[in-house]
C-alpha cells in the first residue's frame, strides 16, 4: 500500500502544469497522429500482464490481475483474468468488432460493449484497444504547457462522429517523443468525467508501453472527513512481449480451454 500511496503522490505532482509557448496547426496535427500511433502495436502481437488496483473511497481496495493478448492489425484481443481466485478463468475476446465476456462457471459467452467498465474498474473495454483520435476528433485548440518535468502540447479535441465514448478530450502529449502523458475526458456540456495520468513508460525494443497509469473517475466518489475523494484505478503493466501468438489465442475456444486448467 505504501507503493500505491507514493505512486499517487507522484502522479499528483506530475499533473500540475503551466503555460509555455505556441505551436503551429500542422505541428499539432502531426503530434496527434504520432500520439495515436503510440497507442497501437501494428505489425506484431502484444502480450503483457496487468495489475489493476481499484480504490473506492470508504470501501477499500480490490486487486484484479490479467494477461492481455492483442493483435492490433486485425482489431483483436483476448484478456484472461488470473486473479482474484473468484474471477480466475473469466475473460474477454474481441474480434469482428464484437466483444464477448466469458464466465467459466456456466461456460457462457455474453456480448458486451466497448463502453462497459472492465471488471468493475475505472477502465472501459475501449481503453484496451488502439485509439483513433485523428479520425474521431478534430483539434479545437493547442498550446505548449509544462506537465511536471515534461514539455507537452495540450490538444483540445471535439468529436466529429456520433456515439463516441466522450464528446470532448484533452490530451497532454510529450513534444519530444509523442507519448500521451495525461488525458481528460469530458461530456458535451464540458463536465469532466475522467482523468488518466501516464507518468511512466517502458521501452521494449523500439516500442514504448505504459508502465503505470492512474485513472480517476471524476463522477464517482465519497466524502471522507469532509473532502471529496474519487474512485481511482492504478494500473501496472509488466512482462511485455511482442512475439507472435498462435491464431487460436484470439478465439472463444482459447478462453474455454484455459478455464479448464
PDB file of C-alpha atoms in Angstrom:
ATOM      1  CA  UNK A   1       0.000   0.000   0.000  1.00  0.00           C
ATOM      2  CA  UNK A   2       2.963   2.354   0.598  1.00  0.00           C
ATOM      3  CA  UNK A   3       3.938   1.944  -3.056  1.00  0.00           C
ATOM      4  CA  UNK A   4       0.401   2.858  -4.118  1.00  0.00           C
ATOM      5  CA  UNK A   5       0.381   5.992  -1.966  1.00  0.00           C
ATOM      6  CA  UNK A   6       3.809   7.003  -3.306  1.00  0.00           C
ATOM      7  CA  UNK A   7       2.609   6.459  -6.873  1.00  0.00           C
ATOM      8  CA  UNK A   8      -0.491   8.612  -6.359  1.00  0.00           C
ATOM      9  CA  UNK A   9       1.513  11.428  -4.728  1.00  0.00           C
ATOM     10  CA  UNK A  10       3.969  11.353  -7.643  1.00  0.00           C
ATOM     11  CA  UNK A  11       1.122  11.480 -10.145  1.00  0.00           C
ATOM     12  CA  UNK A  12      -0.470  14.437  -8.355  1.00  0.00           C
ATOM     13  CA  UNK A  13       2.769  16.404  -8.627  1.00  0.00           C
ATOM     14  CA  UNK A  14       3.213  15.277 -12.210  1.00  0.00           C
ATOM     15  CA  UNK A  15      -0.255  16.518 -13.225  1.00  0.00           C
ATOM     16  CA  UNK A  16       0.428  20.170 -12.300  1.00  0.00           C
ATOM     17  CA  UNK A  17       1.005  22.203 -15.471  1.00  0.00           C
ATOM     18  CA  UNK A  18       1.661  25.764 -16.633  1.00  0.00           C
ATOM     19  CA  UNK A  19       1.595  27.615 -19.967  1.00  0.00           C
ATOM     20  CA  UNK A  20       4.734  27.773 -22.092  1.00  0.00           C
ATOM     21  CA  UNK A  21       4.584  28.792 -25.812  1.00  0.00           C
ATOM     22  CA  UNK A  22       2.684  28.199 -29.071  1.00  0.00           C
ATOM     23  CA  UNK A  23       2.840  25.518 -31.805  1.00  0.00           C
ATOM     24  CA  UNK A  24       1.519  25.600 -35.363  1.00  0.00           C
ATOM     25  CA  UNK A  25      -1.653  23.848 -36.526  1.00  0.00           C
ATOM     26  CA  UNK A  26       0.412  21.500 -38.683  1.00  0.00           C
ATOM     27  CA  UNK A  27       2.709  20.563 -35.813  1.00  0.00           C
ATOM     28  CA  UNK A  28      -0.286  19.900 -33.567  1.00  0.00           C
ATOM     29  CA  UNK A  29      -1.925  17.640 -36.187  1.00  0.00           C
ATOM     30  CA  UNK A  30       1.307  15.686 -36.689  1.00  0.00           C
ATOM     31  CA  UNK A  31       1.745  15.264 -32.951  1.00  0.00           C
ATOM     32  CA  UNK A  32      -1.810  13.944 -32.565  1.00  0.00           C
ATOM     33  CA  UNK A  33      -1.177  11.311 -35.240  1.00  0.00           C
ATOM     34  CA  UNK A  34       2.069  10.340 -33.534  1.00  0.00           C
ATOM     35  CA  UNK A  35       0.318  10.052 -30.172  1.00  0.00           C
ATOM     36  CA  UNK A  36      -2.421   7.938 -31.745  1.00  0.00           C
ATOM     37  CA  UNK A  37       0.133   5.625 -33.368  1.00  0.00           C
ATOM     38  CA  UNK A  38       1.719   5.078 -29.973  1.00  0.00           C
ATOM     39  CA  UNK A  39      -1.483   3.533 -28.601  1.00  0.00           C
ATOM     40  CA  UNK A  40      -1.345   0.617 -31.060  1.00  0.00           C
ATOM     41  CA  UNK A  41       1.173  -2.101 -31.868  1.00  0.00           C
ATOM     42  CA  UNK A  42       0.600  -2.879 -35.536  1.00  0.00           C
ATOM     43  CA  UNK A  43       2.574  -5.471 -37.456  1.00  0.00           C
ATOM     44  CA  UNK A  44       3.123  -7.551 -34.340  1.00  0.00           C
ATOM     45  CA  UNK A  45       1.283  -9.240 -31.487  1.00  0.00           C
ATOM     46  CA  UNK A  46       1.348  -7.788 -27.982  1.00  0.00           C
ATOM     47  CA  UNK A  47       1.254  -9.652 -24.683  1.00  0.00           C
ATOM     48  CA  UNK A  48       1.543  -8.275 -21.144  1.00  0.00           C
ATOM     49  CA  UNK A  49       0.476  -8.835 -17.554  1.00  0.00           C
ATOM     50  CA  UNK A  50      -1.787  -6.233 -15.950  1.00  0.00           C
ATOM     51  CA  UNK A  51      -2.350  -5.480 -12.267  1.00  0.00           C
ATOM     52  CA  UNK A  52      -5.330  -3.202 -11.575  1.00  0.00           C
ATOM     53  CA  UNK A  53      -5.841  -1.825  -8.071  1.00  0.00           C
ATOM     54  CA  UNK A  54      -9.324  -0.355  -7.711  1.00  0.00           C
ATOM     55  CA  UNK A  55      -9.727   2.155  -4.856  1.00  0.00           C
ATOM     56  CA  UNK A  56     -13.273   3.045  -3.802  1.00  0.00           C
ATOM     57  CA  UNK A  57     -13.201   5.647  -1.010  1.00  0.00           C
ATOM     58  CA  UNK A  58     -14.825   4.295   2.126  1.00  0.00           C
ATOM     59  CA  UNK A  59     -14.986   0.772   0.683  1.00  0.00           C
ATOM     60  CA  UNK A  60     -11.333  -0.199   0.422  1.00  0.00           C
ATOM     61  CA  UNK A  61      -9.235  -1.589  -2.400  1.00  0.00           C
ATOM     62  CA  UNK A  62      -9.569  -4.611  -4.663  1.00  0.00           C
ATOM     63  CA  UNK A  63      -6.977  -6.122  -6.987  1.00  0.00           C
ATOM     64  CA  UNK A  64      -7.553  -7.697 -10.397  1.00  0.00           C
ATOM     65  CA  UNK A  65      -4.788  -9.359 -12.392  1.00  0.00           C
ATOM     66  CA  UNK A  66      -4.990 -10.342 -16.042  1.00  0.00           C
ATOM     67  CA  UNK A  67      -2.969 -11.333 -19.096  1.00  0.00           C
ATOM     68  CA  UNK A  68      -3.629  -9.362 -22.267  1.00  0.00           C
ATOM     69  CA  UNK A  69      -3.083 -10.580 -25.833  1.00  0.00           C
ATOM     70  CA  UNK A  70      -3.563  -8.115 -28.712  1.00  0.00           C
ATOM     71  CA  UNK A  71      -3.337  -8.287 -32.489  1.00  0.00           C
ATOM     72  CA  UNK A  72      -3.999  -4.686 -33.420  1.00  0.00           C
ATOM     73  CA  UNK A  73      -3.613  -5.225 -37.173  1.00  0.00           C
ATOM     74  CA  UNK A  74      -6.883  -7.185 -37.073  1.00  0.00           C
ATOM     75  CA  UNK A  75      -8.510  -5.333 -34.137  1.00  0.00           C
ATOM     76  CA  UNK A  76      -8.461  -8.455 -31.976  1.00  0.00           C
ATOM     77  CA  UNK A  77      -7.694  -9.072 -28.331  1.00  0.00           C
ATOM     78  CA  UNK A  78      -8.072 -11.703 -25.660  1.00  0.00           C
ATOM     79  CA  UNK A  79      -7.893 -10.994 -21.938  1.00  0.00           C
ATOM     80  CA  UNK A  80      -7.614 -13.796 -19.408  1.00  0.00           C
ATOM     81  CA  UNK A  81      -8.408 -12.916 -15.789  1.00  0.00           C
ATOM     82  CA  UNK A  82      -5.861 -14.537 -13.459  1.00  0.00           C
ATOM     83  CA  UNK A  83      -6.997 -13.123 -10.101  1.00  0.00           C
ATOM     84  CA  UNK A  84      -8.635 -12.868  -7.653  1.00  0.00           C
ATOM     85  CA  UNK A  85      -9.417 -16.550  -7.254  1.00  0.00           C
ATOM     86  CA  UNK A  86     -13.178 -15.974  -7.525  1.00  0.00           C
ATOM     87  CA  UNK A  87     -12.734 -14.431 -11.004  1.00  0.00           C
ATOM     88  CA  UNK A  88      -9.955 -16.679 -12.271  1.00  0.00           C
ATOM     89  CA  UNK A  89     -10.721 -18.086 -15.703  1.00  0.00           C
ATOM     90  CA  UNK A  90     -13.062 -15.300 -16.737  1.00  0.00           C
ATOM     91  CA  UNK A  91     -12.101 -13.476 -19.871  1.00  0.00           C
ATOM     92  CA  UNK A  92     -12.841 -11.269 -22.844  1.00  0.00           C
ATOM     93  CA  UNK A  93     -12.339 -11.866 -26.539  1.00  0.00           C
ATOM     94  CA  UNK A  94     -12.710  -9.268 -29.287  1.00  0.00           C
ATOM     95  CA  UNK A  95     -12.986  -9.979 -32.996  1.00  0.00           C
ATOM     96  CA  UNK A  96     -15.141  -8.741 -35.887  1.00  0.00           C
ATOM     97  CA  UNK A  97     -15.670  -5.530 -33.838  1.00  0.00           C
ATOM     98  CA  UNK A  98     -17.564  -7.505 -31.185  1.00  0.00           C
ATOM     99  CA  UNK A  99     -16.538  -8.042 -27.569  1.00  0.00           C
ATOM    100  CA  UNK A 100     -17.582 -11.181 -25.695  1.00  0.00           C
ATOM    101  CA  UNK A 101     -17.284 -11.849 -21.963  1.00  0.00           C
ATOM    102  CA  UNK A 102     -16.731 -15.448 -20.852  1.00  0.00           C
ATOM    103  CA  UNK A 103     -17.782 -16.837 -17.457  1.00  0.00           C
ATOM    104  CA  UNK A 104     -16.318 -20.290 -16.760  1.00  0.00           C
ATOM    105  CA  UNK A 105     -18.984 -21.119 -14.173  1.00  0.00           C
ATOM    106  CA  UNK A 106     -21.691 -21.569 -16.789  1.00  0.00           C
ATOM    107  CA  UNK A 107     -19.399 -21.804 -19.839  1.00  0.00           C
ATOM    108  CA  UNK A 108     -21.354 -18.994 -21.465  1.00  0.00           C
ATOM    109  CA  UNK A 109     -20.299 -16.037 -23.606  1.00  0.00           C
ATOM    110  CA  UNK A 110     -22.166 -12.739 -23.148  1.00  0.00           C
ATOM    111  CA  UNK A 111     -21.968  -9.844 -25.577  1.00  0.00           C
ATOM    112  CA  UNK A 112     -20.596  -6.668 -24.000  1.00  0.00           C
ATOM    113  CA  UNK A 113     -19.906  -3.168 -25.310  1.00  0.00           C
ATOM    114  CA  UNK A 114     -16.752  -1.100 -25.739  1.00  0.00           C
ATOM    115  CA  UNK A 115     -18.182   1.415 -23.248  1.00  0.00           C
ATOM    116  CA  UNK A 116     -18.670  -1.136 -20.467  1.00  0.00           C
ATOM    117  CA  UNK A 117     -16.380  -0.988 -17.464  1.00  0.00           C
ATOM    118  CA  UNK A 118     -13.667  -3.628 -17.416  1.00  0.00           C
ATOM    119  CA  UNK A 119     -14.155  -5.892 -14.369  1.00  0.00           C
ATOM    120  CA  UNK A 120     -15.764  -3.025 -12.428  1.00  0.00           C
ATOM    121  CA  UNK A 121     -12.599  -0.930 -12.601  1.00  0.00           C
ATOM    122  CA  UNK A 122     -12.382   2.610 -13.973  1.00  0.00           C
ATOM    123  CA  UNK A 123     -11.136   1.258 -17.287  1.00  0.00           C
ATOM    124  CA  UNK A 124     -13.540   0.637 -20.142  1.00  0.00           C
ATOM    125  CA  UNK A 125     -13.191  -2.096 -22.736  1.00  0.00           C
ATOM    126  CA  UNK A 126     -12.350   0.548 -25.349  1.00  0.00           C
ATOM    127  CA  UNK A 127      -9.308   1.633 -23.316  1.00  0.00           C
ATOM    128  CA  UNK A 128      -7.716  -1.706 -24.145  1.00  0.00           C
ATOM    129  CA  UNK A 129      -7.672  -1.107 -27.911  1.00  0.00           C
ATOM    130  CA  UNK A 130      -5.743   1.352 -30.132  1.00  0.00           C
ATOM    131  CA  UNK A 131      -7.215   4.841 -30.160  1.00  0.00           C
ATOM    132  CA  UNK A 132      -8.377   6.633 -33.340  1.00  0.00           C
ATOM    133  CA  UNK A 133      -8.181  10.271 -32.326  1.00  0.00           C
ATOM    134  CA  UNK A 134      -7.407  11.710 -35.764  1.00  0.00           C
ATOM    135  CA  UNK A 135     -10.486  10.080 -37.343  1.00  0.00           C
ATOM    136  CA  UNK A 136     -12.912  10.581 -34.464  1.00  0.00           C
ATOM    137  CA  UNK A 137     -11.977  14.089 -33.299  1.00  0.00           C
ATOM    138  CA  UNK A 138     -10.841  17.455 -34.579  1.00  0.00           C
ATOM    139  CA  UNK A 139      -8.370  19.748 -32.851  1.00  0.00           C
ATOM    140  CA  UNK A 140     -10.144  22.788 -31.439  1.00  0.00           C
ATOM    141  CA  UNK A 141      -7.081  24.344 -29.834  1.00  0.00           C
ATOM    142  CA  UNK A 142      -3.486  23.594 -28.933  1.00  0.00           C
ATOM    143  CA  UNK A 143      -0.766  25.138 -26.820  1.00  0.00           C
ATOM    144  CA  UNK A 144       2.502  24.132 -25.234  1.00  0.00           C
ATOM    145  CA  UNK A 145       2.469  23.538 -21.500  1.00  0.00           C
ATOM    146  CA  UNK A 146       4.645  22.145 -18.765  1.00  0.00           C
ATOM    147  CA  UNK A 147       3.436  18.879 -17.191  1.00  0.00           C
ATOM    148  CA  UNK A 148       5.717  18.021 -14.314  1.00  0.00           C
ATOM    149  CA  UNK A 149       9.156  17.741 -15.918  1.00  0.00           C
ATOM    150  CA  UNK A 150       7.771  17.261 -19.432  1.00  0.00           C
ATOM    151  CA  UNK A 151       7.309  19.841 -22.172  1.00  0.00           C
ATOM    152  CA  UNK A 152       3.931  18.921 -23.627  1.00  0.00           C
ATOM    153  CA  UNK A 153       1.428  20.111 -26.181  1.00  0.00           C
ATOM    154  CA  UNK A 154      -2.093  20.334 -24.777  1.00  0.00           C
ATOM    155  CA  UNK A 155      -4.563  19.343 -27.502  1.00  0.00           C
ATOM    156  CA  UNK A 156      -8.254  20.068 -27.009  1.00  0.00           C
ATOM    157  CA  UNK A 157     -10.363  17.748 -29.185  1.00  0.00           C
ATOM    158  CA  UNK A 158     -14.051  17.622 -30.049  1.00  0.00           C
ATOM    159  CA  UNK A 159     -15.886  14.659 -31.559  1.00  0.00           C
ATOM    160  CA  UNK A 160     -16.749  14.618 -35.263  1.00  0.00           C
ATOM    161  CA  UNK A 161     -18.636  11.313 -35.035  1.00  0.00           C
ATOM    162  CA  UNK A 162     -21.709  10.277 -33.097  1.00  0.00           C
ATOM    163  CA  UNK A 163     -21.849   7.693 -30.321  1.00  0.00           C
ATOM    164  CA  UNK A 164     -18.255   8.139 -29.176  1.00  0.00           C
ATOM    165  CA  UNK A 165     -17.453   7.473 -25.531  1.00  0.00           C
ATOM    166  CA  UNK A 166     -16.581  11.140 -24.936  1.00  0.00           C
ATOM    167  CA  UNK A 167     -17.667  14.316 -26.726  1.00  0.00           C
ATOM    168  CA  UNK A 168     -14.500  16.194 -25.804  1.00  0.00           C
ATOM    169  CA  UNK A 169     -10.989  15.144 -24.856  1.00  0.00           C
ATOM    170  CA  UNK A 170      -7.908  16.975 -23.655  1.00  0.00           C
ATOM    171  CA  UNK A 171      -4.558  15.323 -24.359  1.00  0.00           C
ATOM    172  CA  UNK A 172      -1.183  16.267 -22.928  1.00  0.00           C
ATOM    173  CA  UNK A 173       1.354  14.904 -25.426  1.00  0.00           C
ATOM    174  CA  UNK A 174       5.094  14.998 -24.824  1.00  0.00           C
ATOM    175  CA  UNK A 175       6.638  17.179 -27.514  1.00  0.00           C
ATOM    176  CA  UNK A 176       9.896  15.218 -27.522  1.00  0.00           C
ATOM    177  CA  UNK A 177       8.538  11.721 -28.143  1.00  0.00           C
ATOM    178  CA  UNK A 178       4.802  11.999 -28.906  1.00  0.00           C
ATOM    179  CA  UNK A 179       3.791   9.963 -25.871  1.00  0.00           C
ATOM    180  CA  UNK A 180       0.488  10.722 -24.129  1.00  0.00           C
ATOM    181  CA  UNK A 181       1.176  11.766 -20.555  1.00  0.00           C
ATOM    182  CA  UNK A 182      -2.294  12.827 -19.441  1.00  0.00           C
ATOM    183  CA  UNK A 183      -5.851  12.692 -20.746  1.00  0.00           C
ATOM    184  CA  UNK A 184      -9.106  14.254 -19.580  1.00  0.00           C
ATOM    185  CA  UNK A 185     -12.484  13.099 -20.877  1.00  0.00           C
ATOM    186  CA  UNK A 186     -15.481  15.468 -20.991  1.00  0.00           C
ATOM    187  CA  UNK A 187     -19.195  15.413 -21.738  1.00  0.00           C
ATOM    188  CA  UNK A 188     -20.738  17.617 -24.444  1.00  0.00           C
ATOM    189  CA  UNK A 189     -21.628  20.183 -21.757  1.00  0.00           C
ATOM    190  CA  UNK A 190     -17.999  20.345 -20.653  1.00  0.00           C
ATOM    191  CA  UNK A 191     -18.238  18.323 -17.447  1.00  0.00           C
ATOM    192  CA  UNK A 192     -15.050  16.488 -16.523  1.00  0.00           C
ATOM    193  CA  UNK A 193     -15.828  12.771 -16.467  1.00  0.00           C
ATOM    194  CA  UNK A 194     -12.485  11.024 -16.139  1.00  0.00           C
ATOM    195  CA  UNK A 195      -8.783  11.760 -15.781  1.00  0.00           C
ATOM    196  CA  UNK A 196      -5.940   9.469 -16.832  1.00  0.00           C
ATOM    197  CA  UNK A 197      -2.282  10.049 -15.993  1.00  0.00           C
ATOM    198  CA  UNK A 198       0.548   8.064 -17.603  1.00  0.00           C
ATOM    199  CA  UNK A 199       3.698   9.315 -15.887  1.00  0.00           C
ATOM    200  CA  UNK A 200       5.977   6.446 -16.924  1.00  0.00           C
ATOM    201  CA  UNK A 201       6.636   4.308 -19.993  1.00  0.00           C
ATOM    202  CA  UNK A 202       8.845   1.282 -20.552  1.00  0.00           C
ATOM    203  CA  UNK A 203      10.781   0.787 -23.776  1.00  0.00           C
ATOM    204  CA  UNK A 204      10.594  -2.726 -25.220  1.00  0.00           C
ATOM    205  CA  UNK A 205      12.683  -2.960 -28.354  1.00  0.00           C
ATOM    206  CA  UNK A 206      11.786   0.132 -30.370  1.00  0.00           C
ATOM    207  CA  UNK A 207       8.307   0.481 -28.826  1.00  0.00           C
ATOM    208  CA  UNK A 208       7.035   2.327 -25.770  1.00  0.00           C
ATOM    209  CA  UNK A 209       4.443   0.769 -23.453  1.00  0.00           C
ATOM    210  CA  UNK A 210       2.888   2.439 -20.382  1.00  0.00           C
ATOM    211  CA  UNK A 211       4.481   1.105 -17.210  1.00  0.00           C
ATOM    212  CA  UNK A 212       2.000   2.729 -14.844  1.00  0.00           C
ATOM    213  CA  UNK A 213      -1.305   4.560 -15.221  1.00  0.00           C
ATOM    214  CA  UNK A 214      -3.741   6.177 -12.823  1.00  0.00           C
ATOM    215  CA  UNK A 215      -7.369   6.517 -13.910  1.00  0.00           C
ATOM    216  CA  UNK A 216      -9.700   8.709 -11.840  1.00  0.00           C
ATOM    217  CA  UNK A 217     -13.489   8.661 -12.200  1.00  0.00           C
ATOM    218  CA  UNK A 218     -14.451  12.296 -11.630  1.00  0.00           C
ATOM    219  CA  UNK A 219     -18.132  11.428 -11.155  1.00  0.00           C
ATOM    220  CA  UNK A 220     -17.956   8.630  -8.607  1.00  0.00           C
ATOM    221  CA  UNK A 221     -16.658   9.057  -5.108  1.00  0.00           C
ATOM    222  CA  UNK A 222     -17.419   9.764  -1.469  1.00  0.00           C
ATOM    223  CA  UNK A 223     -16.762  12.496   1.038  1.00  0.00           C
ATOM    224  CA  UNK A 224     -14.178  11.362   3.563  1.00  0.00           C
ATOM    225  CA  UNK A 225     -13.609  13.717   6.509  1.00  0.00           C
ATOM    226  CA  UNK A 226     -15.394  16.433   4.554  1.00  0.00           C
ATOM    227  CA  UNK A 227     -13.195  16.087   1.475  1.00  0.00           C
ATOM    228  CA  UNK A 228     -14.367  14.601  -1.825  1.00  0.00           C
ATOM    229  CA  UNK A 229     -12.363  11.587  -2.887  1.00  0.00           C
ATOM    230  CA  UNK A 230     -12.965   9.945  -6.239  1.00  0.00           C
ATOM    231  CA  UNK A 231     -12.756   6.326  -7.324  1.00  0.00           C
ATOM    232  CA  UNK A 232      -9.449   5.538  -8.967  1.00  0.00           C
ATOM    233  CA  UNK A 233      -7.672   2.610 -10.553  1.00  0.00           C
ATOM    234  CA  UNK A 234      -3.918   2.167 -10.583  1.00  0.00           C
ATOM    235  CA  UNK A 235      -2.719   0.028 -13.496  1.00  0.00           C
ATOM    236  CA  UNK A 236       0.709  -1.603 -13.720  1.00  0.00           C
ATOM    237  CA  UNK A 237       1.891  -3.279 -16.930  1.00  0.00           C
ATOM    238  CA  UNK A 238       4.743  -5.809 -16.898  1.00  0.00           C
ATOM    239  CA  UNK A 239       6.256  -8.807 -18.711  1.00  0.00           C
ATOM    240  CA  UNK A 240       5.700  -7.200 -22.104  1.00  0.00           C
ATOM    241  CA  UNK A 241       6.328  -9.311 -25.196  1.00  0.00           C
ATOM    242  CA  UNK A 242       5.886  -8.660 -28.914  1.00  0.00           C
ATOM    243  CA  UNK A 243       6.273 -12.281 -30.005  1.00  0.00           C
ATOM    244  CA  UNK A 244       3.651 -13.651 -32.382  1.00  0.00           C
ATOM    245  CA  UNK A 245       0.883 -15.684 -30.740  1.00  0.00           C
ATOM    246  CA  UNK A 246      -0.999 -18.571 -32.306  1.00  0.00           C
ATOM    247  CA  UNK A 247      -4.273 -17.708 -34.029  1.00  0.00           C
ATOM    248  CA  UNK A 248      -6.130 -19.891 -31.513  1.00  0.00           C
ATOM    249  CA  UNK A 249      -5.346 -17.333 -28.787  1.00  0.00           C
ATOM    250  CA  UNK A 250      -7.820 -14.887 -30.355  1.00  0.00           C
ATOM    251  CA  UNK A 251     -10.834 -17.174 -30.152  1.00  0.00           C
ATOM    252  CA  UNK A 252     -13.624 -18.245 -27.825  1.00  0.00           C
ATOM    253  CA  UNK A 253     -12.141 -21.755 -27.805  1.00  0.00           C
ATOM    254  CA  UNK A 254      -8.952 -20.435 -26.186  1.00  0.00           C
ATOM    255  CA  UNK A 255     -10.822 -18.963 -23.212  1.00  0.00           C
ATOM    256  CA  UNK A 256     -12.840 -22.166 -22.836  1.00  0.00           C
ATOM    257  CA  UNK A 257      -9.668 -24.271 -22.820  1.00  0.00           C
ATOM    258  CA  UNK A 258      -7.811 -22.005 -20.400  1.00  0.00           C
ATOM    259  CA  UNK A 259     -10.698 -22.076 -17.910  1.00  0.00           C
ATOM    260  CA  UNK A 260     -10.222 -25.834 -17.533  1.00  0.00           C
ATOM    261  CA  UNK A 261      -6.597 -25.505 -16.466  1.00  0.00           C
TER     262      UNK A 261
END
